Amino acid sequence: MLFSEQLRKAVDPIWEASFHHPFVKELGEGTLDLRCFRYYVLQDSYYLTHFAKVQALGGAMADDLQTTASMANHAQNTYEAELRLHETFMKELGITEEEKASFVPAPTAYAYTSHMYRSAFAGHFGDVLATILPCYWLYYEIGERLKHCKPKQPIYAKWIEAYGSDWFRQLVEQQIARLNDIAKTVSEKELERMKQHFWISSQYEYLFWDMAYKLERWPIEEEDVYANERA
């Protein structure tokens, strides 16, 4: 069994929970509250900004220039395709420049990006790939599951189209193959560490849907702090 197959099997219960999360199901049905999607777009734009940086870090850690160039291309794709798509969503959802300027990441978004950086700085290129791959792979599988859905909300249809595309599938398959190649060259201890990264990222992917569906907030907001100071 390939290393990627071992990983996919290990996280199947977590991914099934993502497939059946109400955020994902209602997005496909077109019934998701736009407030939840609006919140998701802001948080995911923050996440993707750091995701691209971790992709670039991975490229710098690669052993050969071809892989470095490929990871740089992946980072560029994150910006040119996904982040630009989010920028389009922001305009359609009426998200203002003031809202962007005052944005604060939610606890889950902040924790997930911190997990990615920790894996990158404490490990090697294989750790980076194992950490970021669930985001690629899970979104592709969700896109495949939803691609025959016809939500009446145009924004949801665009989201499904992006992640169920052949272009996105090729990116996913490239990273899976790269991870399998690395798995052949590292120790059992390193493989176990990579498995843990993959498992934790899969958990965070589920938590990300949940965060957006529940409009997650910090327990004590910044305005609460200021209000206490003025009291």
PDB file of C-alpha atoms in Angstrom:
ATOM      1  CA  MET A   1       0.000   0.000   0.000  1.00  0.00           C
ATOM      2  CA  LEU A   2       1.366   3.408  -0.959  1.00  0.00           C
ATOM      3  CA  PHE A   3       2.057   5.860   1.851  1.00  0.00           C
ATOM      4  CA  SER A   4      -0.671   8.166   0.544  1.00  0.00           C
ATOM      5  CA  GLU A   5      -3.142   5.265   0.628  1.00  0.00           C
ATOM      6  CA  GLN A   6      -2.215   4.540   4.242  1.00  0.00           C
ATOM      7  CA  LEU A   7      -2.823   8.180   5.124  1.00  0.00           C
ATOM      8  CA  ARG A   8      -6.150   8.330   3.298  1.00  0.00           C
ATOM      9  CA  LYS A   9      -7.377   5.179   5.021  1.00  0.00           C
ATOM     10  CA  ALA A  10      -6.327   6.453   8.458  1.00  0.00           C
ATOM     11  CA  VAL A  11      -8.283   9.700   8.133  1.00  0.00           C
ATOM     12  CA  ASP A  12     -11.366   8.301   6.399  1.00  0.00           C
ATOM     13  CA  PRO A  13     -13.683   8.843   9.423  1.00  0.00           C
ATOM     14  CA  ILE A  14     -12.536  12.475   9.664  1.00  0.00           C
ATOM     15  CA  TRP A  15     -13.027  13.121   5.957  1.00  0.00           C
ATOM     16  CA  GLU A  16     -16.446  11.456   6.018  1.00  0.00           C
ATOM     17  CA  ALA A  17     -17.380  13.883   8.775  1.00  0.00           C
ATOM     18  CA  SER A  18     -16.290  16.750   6.499  1.00  0.00           C
ATOM     19  CA  PHE A  19     -18.310  15.373   3.575  1.00  0.00           C
ATOM     20  CA  HIS A  20     -21.428  15.308   5.755  1.00  0.00           C
ATOM     21  CA  HIS A  21     -20.853  18.562   7.616  1.00  0.00           C
ATOM     22  CA  PRO A  22     -23.879  20.871   7.224  1.00  0.00           C
ATOM     23  CA  PHE A  23     -21.676  23.630   5.771  1.00  0.00           C
ATOM     24  CA  VAL A  24     -20.609  21.361   2.903  1.00  0.00           C
ATOM     25  CA  LYS A  25     -24.007  19.734   2.388  1.00  0.00           C
ATOM     26  CA  GLU A  26     -25.904  23.022   2.415  1.00  0.00           C
ATOM     27  CA  LEU A  27     -23.354  24.633   0.082  1.00  0.00           C
ATOM     28  CA  GLY A  28     -24.064  21.877  -2.447  1.00  0.00           C
ATOM     29  CA  GLU A  29     -27.817  22.255  -1.962  1.00  0.00           C
ATOM     30  CA  GLY A  30     -27.606  26.044  -2.240  1.00  0.00           C
ATOM     31  CA  THR A  31     -29.241  26.520   1.173  1.00  0.00           C
ATOM     32  CA  LEU A  32     -26.174  27.603   3.162  1.00  0.00           C
ATOM     33  CA  ASP A  33     -26.705  30.907   4.963  1.00  0.00           C
ATOM     34  CA  LEU A  34     -24.706  33.538   3.068  1.00  0.00           C
ATOM     35  CA  ARG A  35     -23.474  34.910   6.407  1.00  0.00           C
ATOM     36  CA  CYS A  36     -21.610  31.631   6.939  1.00  0.00           C
ATOM     37  CA  PHE A  37     -20.069  31.715   3.465  1.00  0.00           C
ATOM     38  CA  ARG A  38     -19.134  35.369   3.854  1.00  0.00           C
ATOM     39  CA  TYR A  39     -17.392  34.533   7.126  1.00  0.00           C
ATOM     40  CA  TYR A  40     -15.703  31.521   5.456  1.00  0.00           C
ATOM     41  CA  VAL A  41     -14.361  33.629   2.577  1.00  0.00           C
ATOM     42  CA  LEU A  42     -12.661  36.074   4.943  1.00  0.00           C
ATOM     43  CA  GLN A  43     -11.160  33.331   7.097  1.00  0.00           C
ATOM     44  CA  ASP A  44     -10.115  31.206   4.123  1.00  0.00           C
ATOM     45  CA  SER A  45      -8.410  34.167   2.458  1.00  0.00           C
ATOM     46  CA  TYR A  46      -6.327  34.535   5.611  1.00  0.00           C
ATOM     47  CA  TYR A  47      -5.598  30.804   5.602  1.00  0.00           C
ATOM     48  CA  LEU A  48      -4.648  30.689   1.919  1.00  0.00           C
ATOM     49  CA  THR A  49      -2.250  33.615   2.311  1.00  0.00           C
ATOM     50  CA  HIS A  50      -0.289  31.573   4.841  1.00  0.00           C
ATOM     51  CA  PHE A  51      -0.805  28.336   2.904  1.00  0.00           C
ATOM     52  CA  ALA A  52       1.002  29.922  -0.062  1.00  0.00           C
ATOM     53  CA  LYS A  53       3.867  30.976   2.203  1.00  0.00           C
ATOM     54  CA  VAL A  54       4.209  27.436   3.546  1.00  0.00           C
ATOM     55  CA  GLN A  55       4.200  26.121  -0.024  1.00  0.00           C
ATOM     56  CA  ALA A  56       7.072  28.503  -0.753  1.00  0.00           C
ATOM     57  CA  LEU A  57       8.894  27.362   2.389  1.00  0.00           C
ATOM     58  CA  GLY A  58       8.530  23.792   1.179  1.00  0.00           C
ATOM     59  CA  GLY A  59      10.061  24.750  -2.140  1.00  0.00           C
ATOM     60  CA  ALA A  60      13.060  26.260  -0.361  1.00  0.00           C
ATOM     61  CA  MET A  61      13.504  23.009   1.579  1.00  0.00           C
ATOM     62  CA  ALA A  62      13.403  20.758  -1.513  1.00  0.00           C
ATOM     63  CA  ASP A  63      16.540  18.905  -2.587  1.00  0.00           C
ATOM     64  CA  ASP A  64      16.331  19.792  -6.282  1.00  0.00           C
ATOM     65  CA  LEU A  65      15.551  22.922  -8.259  1.00  0.00           C
ATOM     66  CA  GLN A  66      12.806  21.242 -10.278  1.00  0.00           C
ATOM     67  CA  THR A  67      10.812  20.605  -7.100  1.00  0.00           C
ATOM     68  CA  THR A  68      11.585  24.115  -5.849  1.00  0.00           C
ATOM     69  CA  ALA A  69      10.219  25.532  -9.107  1.00  0.00           C
ATOM     70  CA  SER A  70       7.153  23.302  -8.906  1.00  0.00           C
ATOM     71  CA  MET A  71       6.348  24.375  -5.338  1.00  0.00           C
ATOM     72  CA  ALA A  72       6.809  28.007  -6.330  1.00  0.00           C
ATOM     73  CA  ASN A  73       4.299  27.384  -9.109  1.00  0.00           C
ATOM     74  CA  HIS A  74       1.878  25.862  -6.594  1.00  0.00           C
ATOM     75  CA  ALA A  75       2.225  28.943  -4.391  1.00  0.00           C
ATOM     76  CA  GLN A  76       1.590  31.156  -7.414  1.00  0.00           C
ATOM     77  CA  ASN A  77      -1.502  29.097  -8.301  1.00  0.00           C
ATOM     78  CA  THR A  78      -2.820  29.572  -4.774  1.00  0.00           C
ATOM     79  CA  TYR A  79      -2.578  33.313  -5.302  1.00  0.00           C
ATOM     80  CA  GLU A  80      -3.712  33.548  -8.918  1.00  0.00           C
ATOM     81  CA  ALA A  81      -6.564  31.045  -8.781  1.00  0.00           C
ATOM     82  CA  GLU A  82      -7.871  30.564  -5.260  1.00  0.00           C
ATOM     83  CA  LEU A  83      -7.161  33.951  -3.703  1.00  0.00           C
ATOM     84  CA  ARG A  84      -8.383  35.795  -6.774  1.00  0.00           C
ATOM     85  CA  LEU A  85     -11.540  33.690  -6.686  1.00  0.00           C
ATOM     86  CA  HIS A  86     -12.010  34.808  -3.085  1.00  0.00           C
ATOM     87  CA  GLU A  87     -11.473  38.414  -4.127  1.00  0.00           C
ATOM     88  CA  THR A  88     -14.314  37.969  -6.617  1.00  0.00           C
ATOM     89  CA  PHE A  89     -16.480  36.498  -3.883  1.00  0.00           C
ATOM     90  CA  MET A  90     -15.675  39.434  -1.594  1.00  0.00           C
ATOM     91  CA  LYS A  91     -16.877  41.912  -4.211  1.00  0.00           C
ATOM     92  CA  GLU A  92     -20.065  39.938  -4.815  1.00  0.00           C
ATOM     93  CA  LEU A  93     -20.697  39.634  -1.077  1.00  0.00           C
ATOM     94  CA  GLY A  94     -20.114  43.341  -0.475  1.00  0.00           C
ATOM     95  CA  ILE A  95     -17.146  42.887   1.844  1.00  0.00           C
ATOM     96  CA  THR A  96     -15.628  46.342   2.339  1.00  0.00           C
ATOM     97  CA  GLU A  97     -12.019  47.468   2.571  1.00  0.00           C
ATOM     98  CA  GLU A  98     -12.719  48.487   6.161  1.00  0.00           C
ATOM     99  CA  GLU A  99     -13.807  44.946   6.985  1.00  0.00           C
ATOM    100  CA  LYS A 100     -10.655  43.544   5.418  1.00  0.00           C
ATOM    101  CA  ALA A 101      -8.468  46.011   7.327  1.00  0.00           C
ATOM    102  CA  SER A 102     -10.087  45.185  10.666  1.00  0.00           C
ATOM    103  CA  PHE A 103     -10.146  41.419  10.076  1.00  0.00           C
ATOM    104  CA  VAL A 104      -9.039  39.176  12.938  1.00  0.00           C
ATOM    105  CA  PRO A 105      -8.542  35.439  12.301  1.00  0.00           C
ATOM    106  CA  ALA A 106     -10.826  33.136  14.241  1.00  0.00           C
ATOM    107  CA  PRO A 107      -9.284  30.718  16.784  1.00  0.00           C
ATOM    108  CA  THR A 108      -9.477  27.749  14.400  1.00  0.00           C
ATOM    109  CA  ALA A 109      -7.999  29.619  11.415  1.00  0.00           C
ATOM    110  CA  TYR A 110      -5.170  30.941  13.576  1.00  0.00           C
ATOM    111  CA  ALA A 111      -4.456  27.523  15.082  1.00  0.00           C
ATOM    112  CA  TYR A 112      -4.484  25.749  11.703  1.00  0.00           C
ATOM    113  CA  THR A 113      -2.016  28.165  10.119  1.00  0.00           C
ATOM    114  CA  SER A 114       0.188  27.953  13.222  1.00  0.00           C
ATOM    115  CA  HIS A 115       0.187  24.163  12.876  1.00  0.00           C
ATOM    116  CA  MET A 116       1.428  24.494   9.281  1.00  0.00           C
ATOM    117  CA  TYR A 117       4.305  26.769  10.245  1.00  0.00           C
ATOM    118  CA  ARG A 118       5.289  24.558  13.180  1.00  0.00           C
ATOM    119  CA  SER A 119       5.420  21.482  10.936  1.00  0.00           C
ATOM    120  CA  ALA A 120       7.520  23.349   8.384  1.00  0.00           C
ATOM    121  CA  PHE A 121      10.058  24.853  10.762  1.00  0.00           C
ATOM    122  CA  ALA A 122      10.422  21.724  12.909  1.00  0.00           C
ATOM    123  CA  GLY A 123      10.732  19.222  10.057  1.00  0.00           C
ATOM    124  CA  HIS A 124      11.751  18.665   6.442  1.00  0.00           C
ATOM    125  CA  PHE A 125      10.058  18.908   3.044  1.00  0.00           C
ATOM    126  CA  GLY A 126       8.119  15.702   3.666  1.00  0.00           C
ATOM    127  CA  ASP A 127       6.616  17.235   6.805  1.00  0.00           C
ATOM    128  CA  VAL A 128       5.474  20.256   4.798  1.00  0.00           C
ATOM    129  CA  LEU A 129       3.795  18.096   2.152  1.00  0.00           C
ATOM    130  CA  ALA A 130       2.079  15.880   4.721  1.00  0.00           C
ATOM    131  CA  THR A 131       0.754  18.964   6.484  1.00  0.00           C
ATOM    132  CA  ILE A 132      -0.613  20.822   3.449  1.00  0.00           C
ATOM    133  CA  LEU A 133      -1.846  17.836   1.430  1.00  0.00           C
ATOM    134  CA  PRO A 134      -5.184  17.363   3.267  1.00  0.00           C
ATOM    135  CA  CYS A 135      -6.259  20.831   2.148  1.00  0.00           C
ATOM    136  CA  TYR A 136      -5.584  19.985  -1.505  1.00  0.00           C
ATOM    137  CA  TRP A 137      -6.896  16.452  -1.427  1.00  0.00           C
ATOM    138  CA  LEU A 138     -10.020  16.895   0.699  1.00  0.00           C
ATOM    139  CA  TYR A 139     -11.179  19.899  -1.318  1.00  0.00           C
ATOM    140  CA  TYR A 140     -10.743  17.907  -4.521  1.00  0.00           C
ATOM    141  CA  GLU A 141     -12.823  15.029  -3.148  1.00  0.00           C
ATOM    142  CA  ILE A 142     -15.504  17.452  -1.983  1.00  0.00           C
ATOM    143  CA  GLY A 143     -15.458  19.101  -5.413  1.00  0.00           C
ATOM    144  CA  GLU A 144     -15.924  15.679  -7.017  1.00  0.00           C
ATOM    145  CA  ARG A 145     -18.844  14.860  -4.728  1.00  0.00           C
ATOM    146  CA  LEU A 146     -20.561  18.175  -5.347  1.00  0.00           C
ATOM    147  CA  LYS A 147     -19.785  18.750  -9.027  1.00  0.00           C
ATOM    148  CA  HIS A 148     -23.187  17.474 -10.151  1.00  0.00           C
ATOM    149  CA  CYS A 149     -24.961  19.777  -7.699  1.00  0.00           C
ATOM    150  CA  LYS A 150     -26.723  22.803  -9.193  1.00  0.00           C
ATOM    151  CA  PRO A 151     -27.122  25.304  -6.362  1.00  0.00           C
ATOM    152  CA  LYS A 152     -29.222  28.311  -7.322  1.00  0.00           C
ATOM    153  CA  GLN A 153     -26.779  30.568  -5.486  1.00  0.00           C
ATOM    154  CA  PRO A 154     -24.178  31.465  -8.199  1.00  0.00           C
ATOM    155  CA  ILE A 155     -21.330  31.922  -5.688  1.00  0.00           C
ATOM    156  CA  TYR A 156     -21.711  28.340  -4.477  1.00  0.00           C
ATOM    157  CA  ALA A 157     -21.736  27.049  -8.055  1.00  0.00           C
ATOM    158  CA  LYS A 158     -18.461  28.901  -8.752  1.00  0.00           C
ATOM    159  CA  TRP A 159     -16.870  27.414  -5.625  1.00  0.00           C
ATOM    160  CA  ILE A 160     -17.852  23.879  -6.641  1.00  0.00           C
ATOM    161  CA  GLU A 161     -16.608  24.447 -10.195  1.00  0.00           C
ATOM    162  CA  ALA A 162     -13.175  25.549  -8.945  1.00  0.00           C
ATOM    163  CA  TYR A 163     -12.510  22.527  -6.755  1.00  0.00           C
ATOM    164  CA  GLY A 164     -14.063  19.936  -9.036  1.00  0.00           C
ATOM    165  CA  SER A 165     -11.936  20.939 -12.024  1.00  0.00           C
ATOM    166  CA  ASP A 166      -9.317  18.915 -13.919  1.00  0.00           C
ATOM    167  CA  TRP A 167      -6.813  21.705 -13.221  1.00  0.00           C
ATOM    168  CA  PHE A 168      -7.204  21.239  -9.481  1.00  0.00           C
ATOM    169  CA  ARG A 169      -7.107  17.423  -9.794  1.00  0.00           C
ATOM    170  CA  GLN A 170      -3.721  17.629 -11.517  1.00  0.00           C
ATOM    171  CA  LEU A 171      -2.299  19.730  -8.672  1.00  0.00           C
ATOM    172  CA  VAL A 172      -3.539  17.202  -6.116  1.00  0.00           C
ATOM    173  CA  GLU A 173      -2.173  14.195  -7.988  1.00  0.00           C
ATOM    174  CA  GLN A 174       1.197  15.887  -8.372  1.00  0.00           C
ATOM    175  CA  GLN A 175       1.510  16.463  -4.622  1.00  0.00           C
ATOM    176  CA  ILE A 176       0.344  12.932  -3.777  1.00  0.00           C
ATOM    177  CA  ALA A 177       2.988  11.449  -6.080  1.00  0.00           C
ATOM    178  CA  ARG A 178       5.632  13.724  -4.589  1.00  0.00           C
ATOM    179  CA  LEU A 179       4.739  12.636  -1.054  1.00  0.00           C
ATOM    180  CA  ASN A 180       4.929   8.955  -2.021  1.00  0.00           C
ATOM    181  CA  ASP A 181       8.407   9.493  -3.474  1.00  0.00           C
ATOM    182  CA  ILE A 182       9.618  11.157  -0.275  1.00  0.00           C
ATOM    183  CA  ALA A 183       8.099   8.388   1.854  1.00  0.00           C
ATOM    184  CA  LYS A 184      10.457   5.889   0.219  1.00  0.00           C
ATOM    185  CA  THR A 185      13.522   7.798   1.431  1.00  0.00           C
ATOM    186  CA  VAL A 186      12.772   8.632   5.087  1.00  0.00           C
ATOM    187  CA  SER A 187      12.869   6.663   8.329  1.00  0.00           C
ATOM    188  CA  GLU A 188       9.924   5.006  10.088  1.00  0.00           C
ATOM    189  CA  LYS A 189      10.112   7.660  12.782  1.00  0.00           C
ATOM    190  CA  GLU A 190       9.816  10.394  10.166  1.00  0.00           C
ATOM    191  CA  LEU A 191       6.901   8.598   8.485  1.00  0.00           C
ATOM    192  CA  GLU A 192       5.037   8.443  11.790  1.00  0.00           C
ATOM    193  CA  ARG A 193       5.595  12.162  12.282  1.00  0.00           C
ATOM    194  CA  MET A 194       4.301  12.874   8.779  1.00  0.00           C
ATOM    195  CA  LYS A 195       1.228  10.721   9.466  1.00  0.00           C
ATOM    196  CA  GLN A 196       0.513  12.787  12.552  1.00  0.00           C
ATOM    197  CA  HIS A 197       0.794  16.032  10.571  1.00  0.00           C
ATOM    198  CA  PHE A 198      -1.656  14.670   7.999  1.00  0.00           C
ATOM    199  CA  TRP A 199      -4.075  13.541  10.714  1.00  0.00           C
ATOM    200  CA  ILE A 200      -3.963  16.885  12.554  1.00  0.00           C
ATOM    201  CA  SER A 201      -4.495  18.863   9.339  1.00  0.00           C
ATOM    202  CA  SER A 202      -7.473  16.643   8.507  1.00  0.00           C
ATOM    203  CA  GLN A 203      -8.960  17.437  11.901  1.00  0.00           C
ATOM    204  CA  TYR A 204      -8.449  21.154  11.284  1.00  0.00           C
ATOM    205  CA  GLU A 205     -10.161  20.889   7.913  1.00  0.00           C
ATOM    206  CA  TYR A 206     -13.259  19.578   9.666  1.00  0.00           C
ATOM    207  CA  LEU A 207     -12.969  22.270  12.328  1.00  0.00           C
ATOM    208  CA  PHE A 208     -12.727  24.926   9.601  1.00  0.00           C
ATOM    209  CA  TRP A 209     -16.182  24.011   8.249  1.00  0.00           C
ATOM    210  CA  ASP A 210     -17.517  24.002  11.780  1.00  0.00           C
ATOM    211  CA  MET A 211     -15.893  27.359  12.525  1.00  0.00           C
ATOM    212  CA  ALA A 212     -17.598  28.963   9.524  1.00  0.00           C
ATOM    213  CA  TYR A 213     -20.969  27.332  10.133  1.00  0.00           C
ATOM    214  CA  LYS A 214     -21.042  28.528  13.734  1.00  0.00           C
ATOM    215  CA  LEU A 215     -19.431  31.931  12.999  1.00  0.00           C
ATOM    216  CA  GLU A 216     -16.770  31.159  15.587  1.00  0.00           C
ATOM    217  CA  ARG A 217     -15.545  34.021  17.773  1.00  0.00           C
ATOM    218  CA  TRP A 218     -12.849  34.472  20.359  1.00  0.00           C
ATOM    219  CA  PRO A 219     -14.319  34.037  23.870  1.00  0.00           C
ATOM    220  CA  ILE A 220     -13.388  37.617  24.752  1.00  0.00           C
ATOM    221  CA  GLU A 221     -13.514  39.969  21.775  1.00  0.00           C
ATOM    222  CA  GLU A 222     -11.254  42.997  21.308  1.00  0.00           C
ATOM    223  CA  GLU A 223     -14.154  45.412  21.767  1.00  0.00           C
ATOM    224  CA  ASP A 224     -14.934  43.756  25.115  1.00  0.00           C
ATOM    225  CA  VAL A 225     -11.399  44.528  26.266  1.00  0.00           C
ATOM    226  CA  TYR A 226     -11.701  48.173  25.203  1.00  0.00           C
ATOM    227  CA  ALA A 227     -15.084  48.450  26.923  1.00  0.00           C
ATOM    228  CA  ASN A 228     -13.554  47.234  30.204  1.00  0.00           C
ATOM    229  CA  GLU A 229     -10.698  49.712  29.873  1.00  0.00           C
ATOM    230  CA  ARG A 230     -13.157  52.602  29.462  1.00  0.00           C
ATOM    231  CA  ALA A 231     -15.332  51.467  32.375  1.00  0.00           C
TER     232      ALA A 231
END
